[in-house]
Short mmCIF file of C-alpha atoms and ligand atoms in Angstrom, two decimals:
data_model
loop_
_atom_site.label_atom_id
_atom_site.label_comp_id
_atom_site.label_asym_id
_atom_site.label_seq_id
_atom_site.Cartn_x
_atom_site.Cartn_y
_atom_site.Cartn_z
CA UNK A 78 11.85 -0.28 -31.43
CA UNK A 79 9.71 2.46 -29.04
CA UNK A 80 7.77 0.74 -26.50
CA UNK A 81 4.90 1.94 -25.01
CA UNK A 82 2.62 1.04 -22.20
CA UNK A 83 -1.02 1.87 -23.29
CA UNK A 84 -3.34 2.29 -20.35
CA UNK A 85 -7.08 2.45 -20.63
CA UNK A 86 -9.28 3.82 -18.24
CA UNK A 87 -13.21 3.38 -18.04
CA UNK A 88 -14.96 5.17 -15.53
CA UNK A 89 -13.02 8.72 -16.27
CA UNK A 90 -14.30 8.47 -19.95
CA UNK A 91 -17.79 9.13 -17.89
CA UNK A 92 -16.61 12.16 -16.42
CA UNK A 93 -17.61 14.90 -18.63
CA UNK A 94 -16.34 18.50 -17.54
CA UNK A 95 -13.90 17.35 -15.08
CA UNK A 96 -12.40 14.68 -17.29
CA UNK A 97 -9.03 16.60 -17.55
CA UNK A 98 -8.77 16.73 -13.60
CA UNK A 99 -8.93 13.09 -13.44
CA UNK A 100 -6.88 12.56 -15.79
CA UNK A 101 -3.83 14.59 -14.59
CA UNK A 102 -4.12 12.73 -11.25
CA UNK A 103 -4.20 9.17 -12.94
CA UNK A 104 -0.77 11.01 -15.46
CA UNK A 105 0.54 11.83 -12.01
CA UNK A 106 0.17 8.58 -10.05
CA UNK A 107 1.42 6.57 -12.67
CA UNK A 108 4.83 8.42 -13.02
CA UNK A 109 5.05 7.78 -9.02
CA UNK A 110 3.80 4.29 -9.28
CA UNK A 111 6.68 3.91 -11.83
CA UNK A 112 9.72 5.68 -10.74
CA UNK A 113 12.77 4.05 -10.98
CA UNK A 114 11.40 0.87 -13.39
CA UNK A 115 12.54 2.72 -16.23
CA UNK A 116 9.65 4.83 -17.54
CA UNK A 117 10.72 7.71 -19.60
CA UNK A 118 7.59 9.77 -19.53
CA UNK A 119 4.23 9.39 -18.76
CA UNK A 120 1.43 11.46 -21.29
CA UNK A 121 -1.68 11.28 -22.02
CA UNK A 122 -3.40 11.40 -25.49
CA UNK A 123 -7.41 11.80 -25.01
CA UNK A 124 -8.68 9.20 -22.96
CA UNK A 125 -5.77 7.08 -23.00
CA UNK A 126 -2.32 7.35 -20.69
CA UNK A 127 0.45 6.16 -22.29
CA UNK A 128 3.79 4.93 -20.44
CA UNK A 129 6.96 5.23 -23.19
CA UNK A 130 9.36 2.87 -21.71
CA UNK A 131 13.17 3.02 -21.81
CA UNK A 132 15.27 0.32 -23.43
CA UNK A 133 16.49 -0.93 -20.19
CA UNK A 134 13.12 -0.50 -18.51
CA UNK A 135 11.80 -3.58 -15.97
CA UNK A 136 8.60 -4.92 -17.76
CA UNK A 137 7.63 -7.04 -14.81
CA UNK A 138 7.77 -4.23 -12.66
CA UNK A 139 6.01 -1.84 -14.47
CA UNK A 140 3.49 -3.99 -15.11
CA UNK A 141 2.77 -4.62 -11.51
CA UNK A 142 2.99 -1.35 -10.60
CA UNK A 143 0.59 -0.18 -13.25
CA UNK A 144 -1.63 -2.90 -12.19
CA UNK A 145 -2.28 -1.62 -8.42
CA UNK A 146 -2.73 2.10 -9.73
CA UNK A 147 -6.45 2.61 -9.49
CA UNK A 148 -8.08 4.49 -12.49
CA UNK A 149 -6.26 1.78 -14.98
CA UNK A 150 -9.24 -0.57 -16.08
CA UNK A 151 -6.67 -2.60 -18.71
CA UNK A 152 -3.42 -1.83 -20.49
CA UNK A 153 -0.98 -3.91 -22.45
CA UNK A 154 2.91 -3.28 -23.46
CA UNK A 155 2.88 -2.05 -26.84
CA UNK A 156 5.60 -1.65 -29.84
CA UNK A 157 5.08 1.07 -32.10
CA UNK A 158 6.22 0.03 -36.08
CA UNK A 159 6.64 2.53 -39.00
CA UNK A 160 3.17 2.70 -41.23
CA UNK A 161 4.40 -0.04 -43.01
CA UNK A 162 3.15 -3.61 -43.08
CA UNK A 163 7.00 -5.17 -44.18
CA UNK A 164 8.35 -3.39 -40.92
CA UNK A 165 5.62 -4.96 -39.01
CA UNK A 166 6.77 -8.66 -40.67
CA UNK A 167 10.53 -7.32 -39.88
CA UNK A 168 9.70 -7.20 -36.06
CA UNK A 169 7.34 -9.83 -35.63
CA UNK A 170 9.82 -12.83 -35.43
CA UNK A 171 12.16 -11.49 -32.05
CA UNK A 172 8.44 -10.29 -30.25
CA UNK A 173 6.93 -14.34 -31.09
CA UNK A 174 10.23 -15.95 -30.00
CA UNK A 175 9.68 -17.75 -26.58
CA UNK A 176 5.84 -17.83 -27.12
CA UNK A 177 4.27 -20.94 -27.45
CA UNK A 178 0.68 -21.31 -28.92
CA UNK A 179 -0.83 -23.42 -31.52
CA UNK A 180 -3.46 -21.34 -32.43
CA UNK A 181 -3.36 -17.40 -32.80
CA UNK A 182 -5.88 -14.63 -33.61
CA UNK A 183 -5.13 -11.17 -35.36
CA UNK A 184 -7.20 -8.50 -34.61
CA UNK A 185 -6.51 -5.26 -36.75
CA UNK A 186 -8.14 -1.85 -36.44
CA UNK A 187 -7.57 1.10 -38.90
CA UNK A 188 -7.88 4.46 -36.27
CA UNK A 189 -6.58 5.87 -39.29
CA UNK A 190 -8.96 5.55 -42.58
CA UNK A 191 -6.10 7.03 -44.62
CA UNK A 192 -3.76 3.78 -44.49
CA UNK A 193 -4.52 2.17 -47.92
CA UNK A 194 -5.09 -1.09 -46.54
CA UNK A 195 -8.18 -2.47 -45.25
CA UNK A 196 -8.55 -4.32 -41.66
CA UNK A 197 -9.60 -7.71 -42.90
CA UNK A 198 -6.13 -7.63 -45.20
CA UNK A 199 -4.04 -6.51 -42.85
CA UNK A 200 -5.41 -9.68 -40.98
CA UNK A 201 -5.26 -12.20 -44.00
CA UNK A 202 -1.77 -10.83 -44.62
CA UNK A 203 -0.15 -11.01 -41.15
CA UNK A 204 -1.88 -14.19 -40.52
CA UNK A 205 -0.99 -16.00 -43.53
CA UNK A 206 2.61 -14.25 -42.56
CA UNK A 207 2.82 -15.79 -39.23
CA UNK A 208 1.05 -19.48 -40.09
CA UNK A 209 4.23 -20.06 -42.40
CA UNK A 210 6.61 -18.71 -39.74
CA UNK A 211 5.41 -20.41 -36.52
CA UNK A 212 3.30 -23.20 -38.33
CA UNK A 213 0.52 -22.13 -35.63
CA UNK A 214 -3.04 -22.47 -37.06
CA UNK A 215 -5.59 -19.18 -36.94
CA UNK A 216 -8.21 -19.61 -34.44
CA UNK A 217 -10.81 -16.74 -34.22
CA UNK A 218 -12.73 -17.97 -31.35
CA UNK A 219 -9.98 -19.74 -28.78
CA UNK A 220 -6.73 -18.62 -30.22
CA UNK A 221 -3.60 -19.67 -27.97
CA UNK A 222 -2.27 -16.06 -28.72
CA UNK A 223 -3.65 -13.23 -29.42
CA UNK A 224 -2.04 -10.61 -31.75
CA UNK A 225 -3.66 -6.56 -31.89
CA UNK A 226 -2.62 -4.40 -34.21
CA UNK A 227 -3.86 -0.31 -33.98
CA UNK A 228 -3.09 1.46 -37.10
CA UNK A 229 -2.81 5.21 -35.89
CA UNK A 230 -1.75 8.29 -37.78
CA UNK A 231 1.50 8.12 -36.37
CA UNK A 232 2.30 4.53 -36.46
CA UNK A 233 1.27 0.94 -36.24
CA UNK A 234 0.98 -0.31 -32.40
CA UNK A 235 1.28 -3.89 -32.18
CA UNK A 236 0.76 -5.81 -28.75
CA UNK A 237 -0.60 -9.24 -27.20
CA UNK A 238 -2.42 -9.82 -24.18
CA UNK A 239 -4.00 -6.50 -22.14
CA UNK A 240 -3.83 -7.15 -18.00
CA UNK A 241 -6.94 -5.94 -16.17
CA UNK A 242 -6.12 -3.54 -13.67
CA UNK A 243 -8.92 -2.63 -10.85
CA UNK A 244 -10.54 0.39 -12.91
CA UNK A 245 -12.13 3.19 -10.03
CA UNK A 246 -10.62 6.33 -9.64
CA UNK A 247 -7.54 7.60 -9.35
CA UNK A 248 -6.39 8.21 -5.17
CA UNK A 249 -6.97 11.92 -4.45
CA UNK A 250 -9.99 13.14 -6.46
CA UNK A 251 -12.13 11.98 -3.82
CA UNK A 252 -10.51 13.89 -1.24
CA UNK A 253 -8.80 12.19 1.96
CA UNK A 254 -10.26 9.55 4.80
CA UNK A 255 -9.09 8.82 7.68
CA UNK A 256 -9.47 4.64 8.46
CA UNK A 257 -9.39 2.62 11.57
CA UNK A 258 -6.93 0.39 10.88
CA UNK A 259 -7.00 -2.50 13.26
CA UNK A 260 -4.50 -4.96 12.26
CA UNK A 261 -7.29 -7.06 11.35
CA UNK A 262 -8.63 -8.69 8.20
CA UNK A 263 -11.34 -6.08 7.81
CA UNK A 264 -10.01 -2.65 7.96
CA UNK A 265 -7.11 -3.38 5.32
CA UNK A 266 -9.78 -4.66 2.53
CA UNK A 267 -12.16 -1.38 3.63
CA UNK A 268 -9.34 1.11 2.92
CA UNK A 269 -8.35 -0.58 -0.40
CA UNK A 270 -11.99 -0.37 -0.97
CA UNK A 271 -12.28 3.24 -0.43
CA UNK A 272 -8.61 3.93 -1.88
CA UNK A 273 -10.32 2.61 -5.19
CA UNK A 274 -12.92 4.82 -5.42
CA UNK A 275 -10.53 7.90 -5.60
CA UNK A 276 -9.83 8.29 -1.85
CA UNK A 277 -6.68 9.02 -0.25
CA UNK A 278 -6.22 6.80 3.20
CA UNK A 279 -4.50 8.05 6.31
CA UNK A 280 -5.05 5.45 8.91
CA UNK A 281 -5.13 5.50 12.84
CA UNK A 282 -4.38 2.34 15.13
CA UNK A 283 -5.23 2.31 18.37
CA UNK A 284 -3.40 0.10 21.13
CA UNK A 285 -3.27 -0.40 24.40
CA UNK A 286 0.65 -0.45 25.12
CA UNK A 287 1.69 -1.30 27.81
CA UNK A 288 -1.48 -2.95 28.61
CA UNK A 289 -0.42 -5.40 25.56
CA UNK A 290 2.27 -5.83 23.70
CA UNK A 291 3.16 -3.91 20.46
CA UNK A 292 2.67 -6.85 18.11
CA UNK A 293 -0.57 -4.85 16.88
CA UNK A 294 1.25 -1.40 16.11
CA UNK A 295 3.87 -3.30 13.85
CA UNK A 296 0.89 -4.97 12.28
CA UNK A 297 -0.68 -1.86 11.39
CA UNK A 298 2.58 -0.46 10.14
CA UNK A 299 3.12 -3.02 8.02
CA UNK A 300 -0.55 -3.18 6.58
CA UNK A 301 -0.07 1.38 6.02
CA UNK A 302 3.33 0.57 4.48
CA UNK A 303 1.75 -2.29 2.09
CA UNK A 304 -1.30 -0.32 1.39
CA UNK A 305 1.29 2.72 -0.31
CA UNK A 306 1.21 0.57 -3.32
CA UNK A 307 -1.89 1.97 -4.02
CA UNK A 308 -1.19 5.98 -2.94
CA UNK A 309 2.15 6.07 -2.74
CA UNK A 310 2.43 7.37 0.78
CA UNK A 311 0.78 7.58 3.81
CA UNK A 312 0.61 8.62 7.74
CA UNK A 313 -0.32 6.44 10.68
CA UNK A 314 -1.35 7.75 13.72
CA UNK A 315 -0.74 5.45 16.61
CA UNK A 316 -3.28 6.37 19.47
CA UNK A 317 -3.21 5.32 22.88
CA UNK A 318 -6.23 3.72 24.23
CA UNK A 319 -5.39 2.36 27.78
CA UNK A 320 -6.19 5.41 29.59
CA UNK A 321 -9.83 5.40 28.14
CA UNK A 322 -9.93 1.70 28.66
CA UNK A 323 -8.98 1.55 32.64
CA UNK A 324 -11.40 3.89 32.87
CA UNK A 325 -14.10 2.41 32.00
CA UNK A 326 -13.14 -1.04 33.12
CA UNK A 327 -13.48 0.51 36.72
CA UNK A 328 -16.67 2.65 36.15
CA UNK A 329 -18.91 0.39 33.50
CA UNK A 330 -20.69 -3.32 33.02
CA UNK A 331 -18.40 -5.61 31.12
CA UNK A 332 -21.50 -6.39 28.12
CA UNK A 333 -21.00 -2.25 27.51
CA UNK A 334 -17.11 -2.11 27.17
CA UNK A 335 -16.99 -2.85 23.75
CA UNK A 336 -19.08 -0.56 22.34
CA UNK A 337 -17.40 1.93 25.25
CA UNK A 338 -14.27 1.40 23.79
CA UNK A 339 -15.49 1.71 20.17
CA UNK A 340 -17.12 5.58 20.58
CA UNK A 341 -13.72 6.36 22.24
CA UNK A 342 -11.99 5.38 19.12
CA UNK A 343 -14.65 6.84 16.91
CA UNK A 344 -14.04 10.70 18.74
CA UNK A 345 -9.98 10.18 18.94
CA UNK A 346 -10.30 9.31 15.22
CA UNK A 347 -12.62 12.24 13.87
CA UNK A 348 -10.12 14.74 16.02
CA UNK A 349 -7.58 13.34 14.14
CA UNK A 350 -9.47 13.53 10.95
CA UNK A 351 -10.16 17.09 11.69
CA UNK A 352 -6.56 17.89 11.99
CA UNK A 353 -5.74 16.21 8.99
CA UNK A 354 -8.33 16.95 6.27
CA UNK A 355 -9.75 14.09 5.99
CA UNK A 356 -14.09 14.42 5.23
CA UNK A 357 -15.03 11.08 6.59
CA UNK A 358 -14.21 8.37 8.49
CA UNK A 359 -13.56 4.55 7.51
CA UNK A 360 -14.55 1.09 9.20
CA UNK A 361 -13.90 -2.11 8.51
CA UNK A 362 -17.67 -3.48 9.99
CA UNK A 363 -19.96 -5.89 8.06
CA UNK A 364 -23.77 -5.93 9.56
CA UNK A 365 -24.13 -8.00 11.89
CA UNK A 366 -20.43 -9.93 11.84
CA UNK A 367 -19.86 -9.83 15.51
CA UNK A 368 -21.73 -8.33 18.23
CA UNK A 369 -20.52 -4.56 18.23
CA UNK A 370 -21.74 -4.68 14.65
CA UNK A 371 -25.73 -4.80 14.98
CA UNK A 372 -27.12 -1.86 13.50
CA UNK A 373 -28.33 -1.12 16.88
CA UNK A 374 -24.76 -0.81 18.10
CA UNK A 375 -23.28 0.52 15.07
CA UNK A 376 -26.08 3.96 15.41
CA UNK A 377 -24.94 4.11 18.93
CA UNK A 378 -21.33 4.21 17.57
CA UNK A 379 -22.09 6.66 15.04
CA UNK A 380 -23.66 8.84 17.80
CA UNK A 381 -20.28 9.63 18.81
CA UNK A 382 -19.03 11.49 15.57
CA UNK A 383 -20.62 14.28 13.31
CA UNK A 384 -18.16 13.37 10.60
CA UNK A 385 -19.68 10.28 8.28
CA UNK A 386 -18.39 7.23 9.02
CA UNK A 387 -18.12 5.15 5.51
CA UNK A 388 -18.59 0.26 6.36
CA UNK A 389 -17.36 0.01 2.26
CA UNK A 390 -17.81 -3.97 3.90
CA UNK A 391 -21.50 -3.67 5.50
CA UNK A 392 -22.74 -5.75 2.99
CA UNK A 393 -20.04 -8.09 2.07
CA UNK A 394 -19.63 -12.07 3.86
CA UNK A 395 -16.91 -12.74 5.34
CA UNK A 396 -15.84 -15.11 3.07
CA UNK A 397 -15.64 -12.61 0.32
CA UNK A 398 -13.50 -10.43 2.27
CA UNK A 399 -11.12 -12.86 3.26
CA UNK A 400 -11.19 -13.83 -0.49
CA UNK A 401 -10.73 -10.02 -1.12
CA UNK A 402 -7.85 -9.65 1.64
CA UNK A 403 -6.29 -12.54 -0.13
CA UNK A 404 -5.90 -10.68 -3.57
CA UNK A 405 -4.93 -7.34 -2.21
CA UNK A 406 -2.02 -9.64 -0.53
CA UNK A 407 -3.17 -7.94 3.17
CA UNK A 408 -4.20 -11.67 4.28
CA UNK A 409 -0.66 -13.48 5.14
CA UNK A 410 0.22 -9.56 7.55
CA UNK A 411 -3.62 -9.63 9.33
CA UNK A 412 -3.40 -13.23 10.19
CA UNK A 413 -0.32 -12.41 12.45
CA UNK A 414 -0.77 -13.09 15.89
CA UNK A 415 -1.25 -10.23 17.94
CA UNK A 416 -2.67 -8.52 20.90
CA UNK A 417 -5.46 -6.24 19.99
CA UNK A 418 -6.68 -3.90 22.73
CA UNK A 419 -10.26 -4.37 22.08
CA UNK A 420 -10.19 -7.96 22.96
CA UNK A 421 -8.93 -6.42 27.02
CA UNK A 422 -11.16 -7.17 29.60
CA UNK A 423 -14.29 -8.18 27.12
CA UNK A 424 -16.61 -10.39 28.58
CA UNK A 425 -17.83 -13.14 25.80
CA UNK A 426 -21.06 -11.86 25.07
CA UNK A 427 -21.32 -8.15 24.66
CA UNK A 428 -24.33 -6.20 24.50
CA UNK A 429 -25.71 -6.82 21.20
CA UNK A 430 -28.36 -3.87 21.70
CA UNK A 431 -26.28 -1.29 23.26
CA UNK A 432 -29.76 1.45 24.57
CA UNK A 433 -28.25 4.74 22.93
CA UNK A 434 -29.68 6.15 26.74
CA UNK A 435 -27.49 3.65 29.03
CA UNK A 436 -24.77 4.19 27.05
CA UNK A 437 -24.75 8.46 27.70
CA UNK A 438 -25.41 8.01 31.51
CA UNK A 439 -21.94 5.92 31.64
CA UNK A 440 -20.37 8.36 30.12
CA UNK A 441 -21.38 11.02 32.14
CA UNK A 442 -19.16 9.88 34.79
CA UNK A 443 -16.44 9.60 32.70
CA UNK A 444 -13.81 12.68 31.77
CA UNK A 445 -14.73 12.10 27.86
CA UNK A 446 -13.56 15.18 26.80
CA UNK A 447 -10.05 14.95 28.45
CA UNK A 448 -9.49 11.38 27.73
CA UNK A 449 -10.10 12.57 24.17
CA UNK A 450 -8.19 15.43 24.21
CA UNK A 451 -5.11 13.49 25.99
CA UNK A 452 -5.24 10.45 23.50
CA UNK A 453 -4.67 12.99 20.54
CA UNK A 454 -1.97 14.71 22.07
CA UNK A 455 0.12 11.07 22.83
CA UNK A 456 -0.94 10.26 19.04
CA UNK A 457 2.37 8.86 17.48
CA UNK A 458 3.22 9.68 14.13
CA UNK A 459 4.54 7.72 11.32
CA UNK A 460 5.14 8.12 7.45
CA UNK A 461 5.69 5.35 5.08
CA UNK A 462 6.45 5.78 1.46
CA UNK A 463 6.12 3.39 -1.84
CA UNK A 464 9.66 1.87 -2.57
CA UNK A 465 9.62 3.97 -5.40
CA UNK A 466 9.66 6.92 -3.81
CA UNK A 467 11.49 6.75 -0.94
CA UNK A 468 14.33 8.49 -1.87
CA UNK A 469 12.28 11.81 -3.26
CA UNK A 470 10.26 11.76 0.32
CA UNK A 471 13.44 11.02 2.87
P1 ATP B 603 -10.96 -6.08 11.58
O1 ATP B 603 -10.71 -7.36 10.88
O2 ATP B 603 -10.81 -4.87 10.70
O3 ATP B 603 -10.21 -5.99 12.88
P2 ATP B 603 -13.18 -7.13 12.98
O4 ATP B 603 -14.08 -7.99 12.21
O5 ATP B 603 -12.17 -7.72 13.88
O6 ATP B 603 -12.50 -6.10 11.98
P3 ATP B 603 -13.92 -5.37 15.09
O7 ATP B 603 -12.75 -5.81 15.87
O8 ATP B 603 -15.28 -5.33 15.69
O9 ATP B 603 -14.15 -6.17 13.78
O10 ATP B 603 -13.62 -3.94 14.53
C1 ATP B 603 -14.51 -3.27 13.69
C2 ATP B 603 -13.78 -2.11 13.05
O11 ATP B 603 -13.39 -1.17 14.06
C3 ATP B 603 -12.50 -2.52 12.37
O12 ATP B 603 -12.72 -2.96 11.07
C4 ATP B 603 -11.70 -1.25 12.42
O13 ATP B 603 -12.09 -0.37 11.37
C5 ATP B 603 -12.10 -0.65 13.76
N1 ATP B 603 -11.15 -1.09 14.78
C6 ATP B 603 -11.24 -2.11 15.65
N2 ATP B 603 -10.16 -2.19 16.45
C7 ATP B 603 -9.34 -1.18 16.07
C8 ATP B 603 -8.05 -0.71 16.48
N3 ATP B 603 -7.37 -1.32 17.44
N4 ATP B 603 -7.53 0.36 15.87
C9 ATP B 603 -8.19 0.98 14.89
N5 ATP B 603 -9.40 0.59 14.44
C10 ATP B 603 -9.97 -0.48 15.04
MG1 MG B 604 -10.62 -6.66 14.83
#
């Protein structure tokens, strides 16, 4: 029996005009999402994708995969029977075996007005069909199982339960960002966040090796490698920030460091955005979480870029992104212990209301442009790839 995955998306059924372009990038992500679980082609049929899936192909795989492709509002494994409601009896038996329910629901739809039989009996005729074989009871409004059958010109599709997938738009029509990564609980959810509305993610880190250690840089790297689920590949750029940092531990008052530190990263980041493509930049901040997020201090960090930079979080609690982080599986890798360079030589209670004006006279004696200029040019490089694709990108 042909097996198909049917995926459904919502938002690009909105899109009007440029409907196609989405479409060919969702097509296109799903055949990376899925390489090597067995999919034998990936196609699309109006505003559905379908997935046809080899004999031998890894359901559970596929399935996850599909799940973390963004685009993909629902979709369910489907088996595709011969017009024919005795071939739909012949292959119901082998797909109920290992199900248990006492109660199931039929739900027929005729795409296809020219199949002589009516909806309602298809239902009455399957249901009565699998009442005698199963001895399950029908149960339109709490069934156990569900059972879907789509009669279509070419065939019937028959399947059971659909799996929500996270709907948005597919990574890349939005064009590229470029996202602080901290190692943090934050910065993780904010890329996903911005990943899901269509954006492809390249992410900088910034540490302060050998100031710290380098727990922080394999923290990041393993948050950019887990986040390739969703894109399929990524860079990170690993910037130094120590030089920055000693200088204006020497030259500025401890409550201003913070938000010192913070423009730094901001400028290293959009020249690194520049160079990279990427139309905006991405933060993990919430208003008013800790004390370099005031909207006071965030304007004085956005003073420091003429690129956008994009808080997807501003507005959520903390509890809902830790919630969030939990889901996206980011949680158990940001909780790591580490040594984060913003926490060096910080006294405990930073200037809440960093004065735009105090901040650009202690700047003024520092070599901003240089220590800019230098931090980009020590910028490490790294690429990670999804599992699936590591052989095409090695
Ligand atoms: P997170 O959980 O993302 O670390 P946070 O609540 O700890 O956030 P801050 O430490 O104030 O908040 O950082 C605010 C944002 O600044 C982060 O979400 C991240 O986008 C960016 N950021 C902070 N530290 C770094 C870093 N070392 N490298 C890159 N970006 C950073
Ligand atoms: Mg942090």
């Amino acid at each position: 029996m042909k097996t198909f995955v049917i995926v459904k998306t919502h938002e690009l059924a909105l899109k009007g005009k440029n409907r196609p372009w989405f479409m060919r990038h969702l097509v296109n992500n799903l055949r990376k999402a899925t390489k090597g679980t067995g999919v034998q082609s990936v196609w699309q049929a109006h505003l559905l994708v379908g997935l046809t899936l080899a004999d031998e192909a890894d359901w559970p795989a596929v399935r996850d995969r599909v799940k973390q492709c963004f685009g993909v509002a629902k979709f369910f494994k489907a088996y595709d029977i011969p017009l024919d409601l005795g071939k739909v009896k012949e292959a119901l038996p082998p797909l109920l075996e290992g199900r248990s329910f006492e109660s199931f629901r039929i739900t027929a739809s005729r795409a296809d007005k020219r199949f002589p039989i009516k909806s309602d009996e298809i239902c009455r005729e399957l249901g009565t069909y699998v009442k005698d074989l199963t001895g399950a009871r029908v149960d339109l409004s709490k069934p156990d199982l569900q059972i879907f059958l789509d009669v279509l010109p070419s065939g019937i599709l028959l399947y059971f339960e659909e799996v929500r997938g996270y709907g948005g738009l597919p990574v890349g029509v939005s064009g590229n960002v470029m996202v602080m990564l901290s190692g943090g609980i934050d910065s993780p959810v904010a890329a996903w966040q911005m990943m899901k509305r269509g954006c492809r993610a390249n992410f900088v880190h910034f540490h302060s090796y050998p100031l710290v250690d380098k727990s922080s840089i394999e923290k990041s790297a393993e948050l950019a490698q887990h986040l390739t689920r969703h894109q399929y590949g990524c860079k990170l750029f690993l910037a130094p920030l120590a030089d920055a940092q000693k200088q204006i531990i020497v030259s500025t008052p401890p409550a201003y460091r913070v938000i010192l530190y913070r423009r730094f990263m901001v400028r290293i980041t959009e020249a690194l955005a520049r160079r990279h493509g990427a139309k905006a930049i991405v933060t993990g901040e919430s208003c008013g979480q800790v004390s370099s997020q005031t909207l006071e201090n965030i304007s004085v960090i956005d003073q420091a870029a003429d690129m956008p930079i994009l808080r997807p979080l501003i507005g959520f609690n903390k509890e809902e992104i830790v919630d969030l982080a939990r889901t996206i599986e980011t949680y158990p890798i940001s909780i790591q212990p580490d040594q984060d360079c913003c926490s060096l030589f910080v006294p405990r209670h930073p200037e809440t209301r960093a004065a735009l004006e105090a901040v650009l006279r202690m700047e003024a004696g520092l070599p901003v442009d240089e220590l800019v200029r230098d931090a980009v040019v020590n910028t490490e490089t790294r690429e990670f790839a999804f599992e699936g694709l590591v052989e095409q990108t090695r």
